[in-house]
């Protein structure tokens, strides 16, 4: 399923990505890291990714942040004070932990709040159910973020990772 996300990123012509580690994105991050056309910057905090991507956007790059939903709470101030104020688009590829099949209790509160936080921040989000939808939403989401000059999120739930097509 990671290959579909990668294909969507390539098809959307995104060449600047900041990422944070996530077990669900292990294969995706390997694909990104090995792609010579993509500038990949691993970071340690989500707000760091937002700052770096804002600078890259201002330098003319189309950007993406690959992150886990638990980091969304860390990013609220950067979204409000930087992205909202200066109308900066970036695609958010988010592993949506804390719902069905979650084995780590600490992930559950943020799992329950993720969509609400995106709505409060006025960030449109899409939830692909399979690989083909992932490609579609990444491509269309990247076009939409440029129209609205603001982030767009693609949420990948446990149901996505369980599909085989």
Tab-separated table of N, CA and C in Angstrom:
chain	number	residue	atom	x	y	z
A	1	UNK	N	0.811	-1.196	0.000
A	1	UNK	CA	0.000	0.000	0.000
A	1	UNK	C	0.858	1.266	0.000
A	2	UNK	N	2.066	1.154	0.547
A	2	UNK	CA	2.987	2.295	0.541
A	2	UNK	C	3.342	2.691	-0.886
A	3	UNK	N	3.407	1.708	-1.767
A	3	UNK	CA	3.751	1.990	-3.163
A	3	UNK	C	2.714	2.889	-3.813
A	4	UNK	N	1.457	2.730	-3.448
A	4	UNK	CA	0.409	3.589	-4.009
A	4	UNK	C	0.579	5.032	-3.533
A	5	UNK	N	0.907	5.202	-2.275
A	5	UNK	CA	1.133	6.554	-1.747
A	5	UNK	C	2.311	7.185	-2.484
A	6	UNK	N	3.373	6.423	-2.653
A	6	UNK	CA	4.558	6.904	-3.375
A	6	UNK	C	4.204	7.272	-4.814
A	7	UNK	N	3.433	6.418	-5.488
A	7	UNK	CA	3.016	6.718	-6.864
A	7	UNK	C	2.193	7.994	-6.929
A	8	UNK	N	1.338	8.210	-5.931
A	8	UNK	CA	0.548	9.446	-5.873
A	8	UNK	C	1.441	10.666	-5.717
A	9	UNK	N	2.437	10.571	-4.850
A	9	UNK	CA	3.388	11.673	-4.642
A	9	UNK	C	4.120	11.986	-5.941
A	10	UNK	N	4.573	10.943	-6.624
A	10	UNK	CA	5.284	11.144	-7.895
A	10	UNK	C	4.358	11.762	-8.948
A	11	UNK	N	3.147	11.236	-9.040
A	11	UNK	CA	2.183	11.735	-10.028
A	11	UNK	C	1.791	13.184	-9.739
A	12	UNK	N	1.795	13.564	-8.458
A	12	UNK	CA	1.459	14.938	-8.065
A	12	UNK	C	2.654	15.878	-8.242
A	13	UNK	N	3.787	15.327	-8.630
A	13	UNK	CA	5.001	16.104	-8.874
A	13	UNK	C	5.498	16.821	-7.605
A	14	UNK	N	5.409	16.131	-6.485
A	14	UNK	CA	5.922	16.660	-5.218
A	14	UNK	C	7.375	16.205	-5.101
A	15	UNK	N	8.264	17.169	-4.915
A	15	UNK	CA	9.690	16.850	-4.884
A	15	UNK	C	10.398	17.336	-3.624
A	16	UNK	N	9.625	17.791	-2.641
A	16	UNK	CA	10.216	18.247	-1.380
A	16	UNK	C	9.366	17.704	-0.241
A	17	UNK	N	9.955	16.824	0.579
A	17	UNK	CA	9.203	16.143	1.627
A	17	UNK	C	9.974	16.177	2.941
A	18	UNK	N	9.281	16.557	3.997
A	18	UNK	CA	9.786	16.393	5.364
A	18	UNK	C	9.017	15.225	5.966
A	19	UNK	N	9.689	14.432	6.776
A	19	UNK	CA	9.009	13.284	7.367
A	19	UNK	C	9.426	13.055	8.804
A	20	UNK	N	8.534	12.370	9.504
A	20	UNK	CA	8.803	11.877	10.851
A	20	UNK	C	8.617	10.367	10.817
A	21	UNK	N	9.318	9.656	11.681
A	21	UNK	CA	9.212	8.194	11.654
A	21	UNK	C	7.820	7.698	12.046
A	22	UNK	N	7.395	6.641	11.385
A	22	UNK	CA	6.136	5.968	11.694
A	22	UNK	C	6.239	4.560	11.115
A	23	UNK	N	5.928	3.557	11.914
A	23	UNK	CA	6.034	2.169	11.447
A	23	UNK	C	5.198	1.929	10.193
A	24	UNK	N	4.030	2.557	10.109
A	24	UNK	CA	3.170	2.375	8.936
A	24	UNK	C	3.808	2.936	7.662
A	25	UNK	N	4.655	3.941	7.807
A	25	UNK	CA	5.263	4.594	6.651
A	25	UNK	C	6.692	4.121	6.376
A	26	UNK	N	7.139	3.056	7.026
A	26	UNK	CA	8.521	2.590	6.868
A	26	UNK	C	8.890	2.375	5.390
A	27	UNK	N	8.084	1.624	4.674
A	27	UNK	CA	8.371	1.349	3.257
A	27	UNK	C	8.258	2.619	2.427
A	28	UNK	N	7.253	3.438	2.688
A	28	UNK	CA	7.095	4.705	1.963
A	28	UNK	C	8.330	5.576	2.150
A	29	UNK	N	8.808	5.703	3.371
A	29	UNK	CA	9.966	6.556	3.638
A	29	UNK	C	11.231	6.015	2.965
A	30	UNK	N	11.345	4.706	2.857
A	30	UNK	CA	12.469	4.112	2.118
A	30	UNK	C	12.387	4.468	0.636
A	31	UNK	N	11.184	4.382	0.067
A	31	UNK	CA	10.998	4.734	-1.346
A	31	UNK	C	11.337	6.210	-1.581
A	32	UNK	N	10.864	7.070	-0.698
A	32	UNK	CA	11.130	8.500	-0.826
A	32	UNK	C	12.620	8.782	-0.684
A	33	UNK	N	13.210	8.174	0.310
A	33	UNK	CA	14.627	8.423	0.594
A	33	UNK	C	15.527	7.968	-0.549
A	34	UNK	N	15.127	6.931	-1.263
A	34	UNK	CA	15.933	6.402	-2.368
A	34	UNK	C	15.659	7.080	-3.704
A	35	UNK	N	14.720	7.991	-3.740
A	35	UNK	CA	14.360	8.685	-4.973
A	35	UNK	C	15.236	9.930	-5.123
A	36	UNK	N	16.068	9.929	-6.124
A	36	UNK	CA	17.016	11.036	-6.348
A	36	UNK	C	16.323	12.337	-6.760
A	37	UNK	N	15.081	12.257	-7.227
A	37	UNK	CA	14.347	13.458	-7.635
A	37	UNK	C	13.671	14.164	-6.463
A	38	UNK	N	13.595	13.487	-5.319
A	38	UNK	CA	12.915	14.052	-4.155
A	38	UNK	C	13.935	14.507	-3.125
A	39	UNK	N	13.786	15.737	-2.674
A	39	UNK	CA	14.569	16.243	-1.547
A	39	UNK	C	13.823	15.805	-0.290
A	40	UNK	N	14.418	14.884	0.466
A	40	UNK	CA	13.780	14.326	1.654
A	40	UNK	C	14.539	14.761	2.899
A	41	UNK	N	13.817	15.393	3.816
A	41	UNK	CA	14.424	15.861	5.055
A	41	UNK	C	13.701	15.214	6.238
A	42	UNK	N	14.314	14.204	6.848
A	42	UNK	CA	13.744	13.647	8.077
A	42	UNK	C	13.913	14.656	9.216
A	43	UNK	N	12.888	14.812	10.039
A	43	UNK	CA	12.927	15.758	11.153
A	43	UNK	C	12.529	15.051	12.445
A	44	UNK	N	12.713	15.739	13.559
A	44	UNK	CA	12.400	15.144	14.852
A	44	UNK	C	11.122	15.677	15.481
A	45	UNK	N	10.625	16.806	14.999
A	45	UNK	CA	9.391	17.401	15.513
A	45	UNK	C	8.542	17.904	14.345
A	46	UNK	N	7.241	17.806	14.494
A	46	UNK	CA	6.334	18.209	13.425
A	46	UNK	C	6.428	19.688	13.110
A	47	UNK	N	6.538	20.523	14.133
A	47	UNK	CA	6.611	21.959	13.856
A	47	UNK	C	7.888	22.310	13.098
A	48	UNK	N	8.920	21.517	13.256
A	48	UNK	CA	10.144	21.683	12.465
A	48	UNK	C	9.832	21.417	10.982
A	49	UNK	N	9.069	20.375	10.722
A	49	UNK	CA	8.676	20.048	9.343
A	49	UNK	C	7.862	21.183	8.729
A	50	UNK	N	6.933	21.738	9.503
A	50	UNK	CA	6.126	22.846	8.992
A	50	UNK	C	6.997	24.059	8.668
A	51	UNK	N	7.966	24.358	9.516
A	51	UNK	CA	8.859	25.494	9.269
A	51	UNK	C	9.714	25.293	8.032
A	52	UNK	N	10.289	24.103	7.891
A	52	UNK	CA	11.140	23.811	6.739
A	52	UNK	C	10.323	23.836	5.448
A	53	UNK	N	9.139	23.229	5.474
A	53	UNK	CA	8.296	23.215	4.269
A	53	UNK	C	7.801	24.612	3.907
A	54	UNK	N	7.561	25.456	4.902
A	54	UNK	CA	7.161	26.840	4.605
A	54	UNK	C	8.281	27.546	3.848
A	55	UNK	N	9.512	27.393	4.316
A	55	UNK	CA	10.647	27.998	3.624
A	55	UNK	C	10.831	27.444	2.226
A	56	UNK	N	10.667	26.126	2.080
A	56	UNK	CA	10.800	25.508	0.757
A	56	UNK	C	9.715	26.010	-0.193
A	57	UNK	N	8.485	26.163	0.313
A	57	UNK	CA	7.397	26.687	-0.518
A	57	UNK	C	7.727	28.103	-0.982
A	58	UNK	N	8.215	28.929	-0.063
A	58	UNK	CA	8.561	30.305	-0.428
A	58	UNK	C	9.704	30.351	-1.443
A	59	UNK	N	10.490	29.276	-1.495
A	59	UNK	CA	11.568	29.168	-2.479
A	59	UNK	C	11.094	28.493	-3.770
A	60	UNK	N	9.790	28.198	-3.869
A	60	UNK	CA	9.228	27.673	-5.114
A	60	UNK	C	8.955	26.181	-5.153
A	61	UNK	N	9.108	25.485	-4.051
A	61	UNK	CA	8.890	24.033	-4.026
A	61	UNK	C	7.435	23.685	-3.709
A	62	UNK	N	6.996	22.554	-4.246
A	62	UNK	CA	5.717	21.955	-3.881
A	62	UNK	C	6.039	20.946	-2.780
A	63	UNK	N	5.428	21.126	-1.591
A	63	UNK	CA	5.890	20.379	-0.427
A	63	UNK	C	4.862	19.404	0.143
A	64	UNK	N	5.402	18.499	0.960
A	64	UNK	CA	4.597	17.471	1.613
A	64	UNK	C	5.232	17.151	2.967
A	65	UNK	N	4.387	16.871	3.950
A	65	UNK	CA	4.852	16.401	5.244
A	65	UNK	C	4.245	15.027	5.488
A	66	UNK	N	5.095	14.049	5.758
A	66	UNK	CA	4.665	12.697	6.080
A	66	UNK	C	4.799	12.562	7.593
A	67	UNK	N	3.669	12.331	8.267
A	67	UNK	CA	3.674	12.347	9.726
A	67	UNK	C	2.593	11.442	10.293
A	68	UNK	N	2.669	11.225	11.587
A	68	UNK	CA	1.645	10.492	12.308
A	68	UNK	C	0.668	11.495	12.907
A	69	UNK	N	-0.578	11.118	13.066
A	69	UNK	CA	-1.576	12.055	13.588
A	69	UNK	C	-1.264	12.522	15.001
A	70	UNK	N	-0.486	11.777	15.752
A	70	UNK	CA	-0.158	12.202	17.113
A	70	UNK	C	0.606	13.522	17.118
A	71	UNK	N	1.280	13.832	16.020
A	71	UNK	CA	2.026	15.083	15.924
A	71	UNK	C	1.192	16.276	15.508
A	72	UNK	N	-0.070	16.047	15.161
A	72	UNK	CA	-0.915	17.163	14.739
A	72	UNK	C	-1.065	18.188	15.859
A	73	UNK	N	-1.225	17.704	17.081
A	73	UNK	CA	-1.352	18.619	18.208
A	73	UNK	C	-0.129	19.507	18.377
A	74	UNK	N	1.057	18.953	18.099
A	74	UNK	CA	2.294	19.739	18.177
A	74	UNK	C	2.336	20.837	17.128
A	75	UNK	N	1.558	20.717	16.093
A	75	UNK	CA	1.659	21.588	14.924
A	75	UNK	C	0.644	22.720	14.887
A	76	UNK	N	-0.278	22.750	15.801
A	76	UNK	CA	-1.384	23.710	15.741
A	76	UNK	C	-0.895	25.150	15.628
A	77	UNK	N	0.066	25.550	16.426
A	77	UNK	CA	0.534	26.932	16.375
A	77	UNK	C	1.193	27.254	15.037
A	78	UNK	N	1.993	26.344	14.508
A	78	UNK	CA	2.624	26.581	13.203
A	78	UNK	C	1.574	26.706	12.102
A	79	UNK	N	0.535	25.890	12.182
A	79	UNK	CA	-0.537	25.952	11.189
A	79	UNK	C	-1.260	27.297	11.283
A	80	UNK	N	-1.602	27.699	12.507
A	80	UNK	CA	-2.377	28.935	12.696
A	80	UNK	C	-1.549	30.184	12.421
A	81	UNK	N	-0.350	30.257	12.983
A	81	UNK	CA	0.405	31.503	12.894
A	81	UNK	C	1.218	31.636	11.613
A	82	UNK	N	1.577	30.524	11.005
A	82	UNK	CA	2.402	30.581	9.791
A	82	UNK	C	1.598	30.241	8.537
A	83	UNK	N	1.017	29.061	8.495
A	83	UNK	CA	0.342	28.596	7.281
A	83	UNK	C	-0.949	29.358	7.002
A	84	UNK	N	-1.733	29.614	8.025
A	84	UNK	CA	-2.987	30.358	7.835
A	84	UNK	C	-2.691	31.820	7.496
A	85	UNK	N	-1.795	32.432	8.256
A	85	UNK	CA	-1.475	33.844	8.067
A	85	UNK	C	-0.877	34.121	6.696
A	86	UNK	N	0.046	33.260	6.266
A	86	UNK	CA	0.773	33.511	5.016
A	86	UNK	C	0.287	32.669	3.837
A	87	UNK	N	-0.819	31.965	4.025
A	87	UNK	CA	-1.450	31.179	2.956
A	87	UNK	C	-0.448	30.236	2.282
A	88	UNK	N	0.047	29.302	3.042
A	88	UNK	CA	1.061	28.361	2.569
A	88	UNK	C	0.423	26.984	2.376
A	89	UNK	N	0.480	26.451	1.166
A	89	UNK	CA	-0.039	25.107	0.935
A	89	UNK	C	1.033	24.038	1.204
A	90	UNK	N	0.614	22.927	1.715
A	90	UNK	CA	1.453	21.733	1.781
A	90	UNK	C	0.523	20.534	1.915
A	91	UNK	N	0.958	19.412	1.386
A	91	UNK	CA	0.156	18.196	1.489
A	91	UNK	C	0.586	17.451	2.742
A	92	UNK	N	-0.387	17.070	3.554
A	92	UNK	CA	-0.114	16.321	4.770
A	92	UNK	C	-0.511	14.864	4.556
A	93	UNK	N	0.458	13.987	4.540
A	93	UNK	CA	0.223	12.548	4.441
A	93	UNK	C	0.297	12.048	5.883
A	94	UNK	N	-0.853	11.649	6.445
A	94	UNK	CA	-0.927	11.365	7.876
A	94	UNK	C	-1.366	9.926	8.149
A	95	UNK	N	-0.566	9.241	8.946
A	95	UNK	CA	-0.950	7.931	9.450
A	95	UNK	C	-1.903	8.162	10.616
A	96	UNK	N	-3.149	7.747	10.447
A	96	UNK	CA	-4.176	8.009	11.460
A	96	UNK	C	-4.239	6.838	12.434
A	97	UNK	N	-3.475	6.958	13.502
A	97	UNK	CA	-3.421	5.948	14.561
A	97	UNK	C	-4.500	6.237	15.596
A	98	UNK	N	-4.732	5.276	16.496
A	98	UNK	CA	-5.610	5.500	17.635
A	98	UNK	C	-7.062	5.148	17.424
A	99	UNK	N	-7.367	4.429	16.359
A	99	UNK	CA	-8.756	4.016	16.120
A	99	UNK	C	-8.821	2.488	16.144
A	100	UNK	N	-9.552	1.882	15.258
A	100	UNK	CA	-9.677	0.427	15.233
A	100	UNK	C	-8.302	-0.241	15.185
A	101	UNK	N	-8.172	-1.333	15.893
A	101	UNK	CA	-6.974	-2.164	15.930
A	101	UNK	C	-5.775	-1.504	16.601
A	102	UNK	N	-5.973	-0.382	17.259
A	102	UNK	CA	-4.854	0.283	17.936
A	102	UNK	C	-4.449	-0.512	19.162
A	103	UNK	N	-3.168	-0.795	19.287
A	103	UNK	CA	-2.662	-1.565	20.412
A	103	UNK	C	-2.019	-0.693	21.489
A	104	UNK	N	-1.780	0.579	21.197
A	104	UNK	CA	-1.128	1.478	22.144
A	104	UNK	C	-2.170	2.457	22.686
A	105	UNK	N	-2.550	2.317	23.959
A	105	UNK	CA	-3.595	3.182	24.525
A	105	UNK	C	-3.292	4.680	24.414
A	106	UNK	N	-2.030	5.065	24.466
A	106	UNK	CA	-1.678	6.489	24.395
A	106	UNK	C	-2.009	7.101	23.038
A	107	UNK	N	-2.196	6.284	22.008
A	107	UNK	CA	-2.533	6.786	20.674
A	107	UNK	C	-4.020	7.132	20.544
A	108	UNK	N	-4.846	6.578	21.413
A	108	UNK	CA	-6.295	6.688	21.249
A	108	UNK	C	-6.829	8.120	21.364
A	109	UNK	N	-6.448	8.920	22.375
A	109	UNK	CA	-7.013	10.278	22.429
A	109	UNK	C	-6.785	11.072	21.140
A	110	UNK	N	-5.573	11.074	20.639
A	110	UNK	CA	-5.308	11.832	19.406
A	110	UNK	C	-6.025	11.194	18.214
A	111	UNK	N	-6.158	9.882	18.242
A	111	UNK	CA	-6.908	9.213	17.181
A	111	UNK	C	-8.344	9.698	17.123
A	112	UNK	N	-8.934	9.889	18.287
A	112	UNK	CA	-10.316	10.363	18.357
A	112	UNK	C	-10.441	11.841	18.006
A	113	UNK	N	-9.403	12.617	18.232
A	113	UNK	CA	-9.458	14.066	18.021
A	113	UNK	C	-8.939	14.524	16.661
A	114	UNK	N	-8.291	13.664	15.908
A	114	UNK	CA	-7.617	14.090	14.675
A	114	UNK	C	-8.536	14.840	13.716
A	115	UNK	N	-9.641	14.252	13.357
A	115	UNK	CA	-10.535	14.903	12.390
A	115	UNK	C	-11.081	16.220	12.944
A	116	UNK	N	-11.381	16.248	14.235
A	116	UNK	CA	-11.880	17.480	14.853
A	116	UNK	C	-10.817	18.578	14.800
A	117	UNK	N	-9.558	18.222	15.066
A	117	UNK	CA	-8.485	19.215	15.003
A	117	UNK	C	-8.288	19.734	13.585
A	118	UNK	N	-8.360	18.844	12.603
A	118	UNK	CA	-8.250	19.289	11.209
A	118	UNK	C	-9.397	20.240	10.870
A	119	UNK	N	-10.598	19.926	11.329
A	119	UNK	CA	-11.751	20.790	11.076
A	119	UNK	C	-11.593	22.139	11.764
A	120	UNK	N	-11.126	22.156	13.008
A	120	UNK	CA	-10.899	23.418	13.721
A	120	UNK	C	-9.872	24.265	12.979
A	121	UNK	N	-8.839	23.615	12.435
A	121	UNK	CA	-7.796	24.325	11.677
A	121	UNK	C	-8.225	24.625	10.242
A	122	UNK	N	-9.443	24.198	9.866
A	122	UNK	CA	-9.987	24.404	8.528
A	122	UNK	C	-9.150	23.728	7.447
A	123	UNK	N	-8.566	22.577	7.784
A	123	UNK	CA	-7.777	21.807	6.821
A	123	UNK	C	-8.671	20.721	6.228
A	124	UNK	N	-8.926	20.786	4.926
A	124	UNK	CA	-9.703	19.721	4.293
A	124	UNK	C	-8.938	18.398	4.387
A	125	UNK	N	-9.676	17.305	4.556
A	125	UNK	CA	-9.015	15.999	4.631
A	125	UNK	C	-9.812	14.959	3.854
A	126	UNK	N	-9.083	13.942	3.413
A	126	UNK	CA	-9.654	12.856	2.639
A	126	UNK	C	-9.120	11.553	3.204
A	127	UNK	N	-9.935	10.494	3.150
A	127	UNK	CA	-9.572	9.214	3.745
A	127	UNK	C	-9.695	8.117	2.684
A	128	UNK	N	-8.599	7.804	2.012
A	128	UNK	CA	-8.660	6.748	0.990
A	128	UNK	C	-8.905	5.372	1.614
A	129	UNK	N	-9.646	4.561	0.891
A	129	UNK	CA	-9.951	3.215	1.370
A	129	UNK	C	-9.049	2.158	0.728
A	130	UNK	N	-8.394	2.514	-0.369
A	130	UNK	CA	-7.541	1.551	-1.062
A	130	UNK	C	-6.455	2.302	-1.835
A	131	UNK	N	-5.599	1.555	-2.478
A	131	UNK	CA	-4.458	2.142	-3.181
A	131	UNK	C	-4.832	3.096	-4.301
A	132	UNK	N	-5.823	2.745	-5.084
A	132	UNK	CA	-6.228	3.621	-6.185
A	132	UNK	C	-6.787	4.944	-5.662
A	133	UNK	N	-7.556	4.874	-4.587
A	133	UNK	CA	-8.063	6.108	-3.981
A	133	UNK	C	-6.914	6.934	-3.398
A	134	UNK	N	-5.897	6.271	-2.864
A	134	UNK	CA	-4.734	6.998	-2.323
A	134	UNK	C	-4.085	7.833	-3.420
A	135	UNK	N	-3.848	7.223	-4.561
A	135	UNK	CA	-3.250	7.957	-5.683
A	135	UNK	C	-4.140	9.135	-6.066
A	136	UNK	N	-5.426	8.872	-6.221
A	136	UNK	CA	-6.375	9.914	-6.618
A	136	UNK	C	-6.381	11.083	-5.632
A	137	UNK	N	-6.526	10.787	-4.340
A	137	UNK	CA	-6.614	11.853	-3.340
A	137	UNK	C	-5.308	12.628	-3.185
A	138	UNK	N	-4.192	11.954	-3.352
A	138	UNK	CA	-2.914	12.667	-3.271
A	138	UNK	C	-2.780	13.639	-4.443
A	139	UNK	N	-3.080	13.186	-5.632
A	139	UNK	CA	-2.979	14.054	-6.809
A	139	UNK	C	-3.985	15.206	-6.716
A	140	UNK	N	-5.238	14.884	-6.457
A	140	UNK	CA	-6.262	15.926	-6.392
A	140	UNK	C	-6.079	16.825	-5.169
A	141	UNK	N	-5.648	16.245	-4.061
A	141	UNK	CA	-5.386	17.034	-2.865
A	141	UNK	C	-4.258	18.028	-3.077
A	142	UNK	N	-3.240	17.622	-3.833
A	142	UNK	CA	-2.124	18.541	-4.113
A	142	UNK	C	-2.575	19.693	-5.018
A	143	UNK	N	-3.499	19.421	-5.922
A	143	UNK	CA	-4.043	20.494	-6.763
A	143	UNK	C	-4.907	21.436	-5.919
A	144	UNK	N	-5.702	20.834	-5.027
A	144	UNK	CA	-6.604	21.617	-4.190
A	144	UNK	C	-5.832	22.523	-3.237
A	145	UNK	N	-4.738	22.010	-2.663
A	145	UNK	CA	-3.956	22.834	-1.721
A	145	UNK	C	-3.420	24.081	-2.414
A	146	UNK	N	-3.082	23.952	-3.695
A	146	UNK	CA	-2.580	25.115	-4.438
A	146	UNK	C	-3.697	26.106	-4.751
A	147	UNK	N	-4.910	25.605	-4.936
A	147	UNK	CA	-6.048	26.499	-5.182
A	147	UNK	C	-6.426	27.284	-3.938
A	148	UNK	N	-6.353	26.621	-2.780
A	148	UNK	CA	-6.785	27.286	-1.545
A	148	UNK	C	-5.609	27.895	-0.771
A	149	UNK	N	-4.384	27.657	-1.245
A	149	UNK	CA	-3.181	28.155	-0.561
A	149	UNK	C	-3.179	27.799	0.920
A	150	UNK	N	-3.364	26.515	1.182
A	150	UNK	CA	-3.460	26.051	2.553
A	150	UNK	C	-3.263	24.538	2.556
A	151	UNK	N	-2.883	23.958	3.678
A	151	UNK	CA	-2.681	22.501	3.712
A	151	UNK	C	-3.944	21.703	3.406
A	152	UNK	N	-3.719	20.525	2.864
A	152	UNK	CA	-4.749	19.516	2.662
A	152	UNK	C	-4.177	18.223	3.240
A	153	UNK	N	-4.998	17.464	3.966
A	153	UNK	CA	-4.540	16.239	4.604
A	153	UNK	C	-5.137	15.002	3.954
A	154	UNK	N	-4.323	13.978	3.846
A	154	UNK	CA	-4.769	12.657	3.425
A	154	UNK	C	-4.514	11.739	4.620
A	155	UNK	N	-5.595	11.151	5.169
A	155	UNK	CA	-5.495	10.308	6.357
A	155	UNK	C	-5.491	8.833	5.976
A	156	UNK	N	-4.503	8.117	6.476
A	156	UNK	CA	-4.390	6.685	6.205
A	156	UNK	C	-4.667	5.901	7.488
A	157	UNK	N	-5.857	5.284	7.543
A	157	UNK	CA	-6.307	4.552	8.729
A	157	UNK	C	-5.861	3.087	8.664
A	158	UNK	N	-6.131	2.343	9.738
A	158	UNK	CA	-5.787	0.918	9.758
A	158	UNK	C	-6.548	0.165	8.666
A	159	UNK	N	-7.740	0.628	8.324
A	159	UNK	CA	-8.496	-0.033	7.246
A	159	UNK	C	-7.761	0.088	5.912
A	160	UNK	N	-7.111	1.215	5.683
A	160	UNK	CA	-6.336	1.365	4.453
A	160	UNK	C	-5.217	0.342	4.393
A	161	UNK	N	-4.488	0.194	5.487
A	161	UNK	CA	-3.335	-0.702	5.497
A	161	UNK	C	-3.758	-2.164	5.403
A	162	UNK	N	-5.012	-2.463	5.745
A	162	UNK	CA	-5.499	-3.850	5.685
A	162	UNK	C	-5.981	-4.254	4.293
A	163	UNK	N	-6.171	-3.288	3.387
A	163	UNK	CA	-6.657	-3.645	2.055
A	163	UNK	C	-5.533	-4.262	1.242
A	164	UNK	N	-5.889	-5.044	0.252
A	164	UNK	CA	-4.872	-5.725	-0.557
A	164	UNK	C	-4.859	-5.245	-2.010
A	165	UNK	N	-5.577	-4.206	-2.319
A	165	UNK	CA	-5.594	-3.721	-3.709
A	165	UNK	C	-5.329	-2.247	-3.758
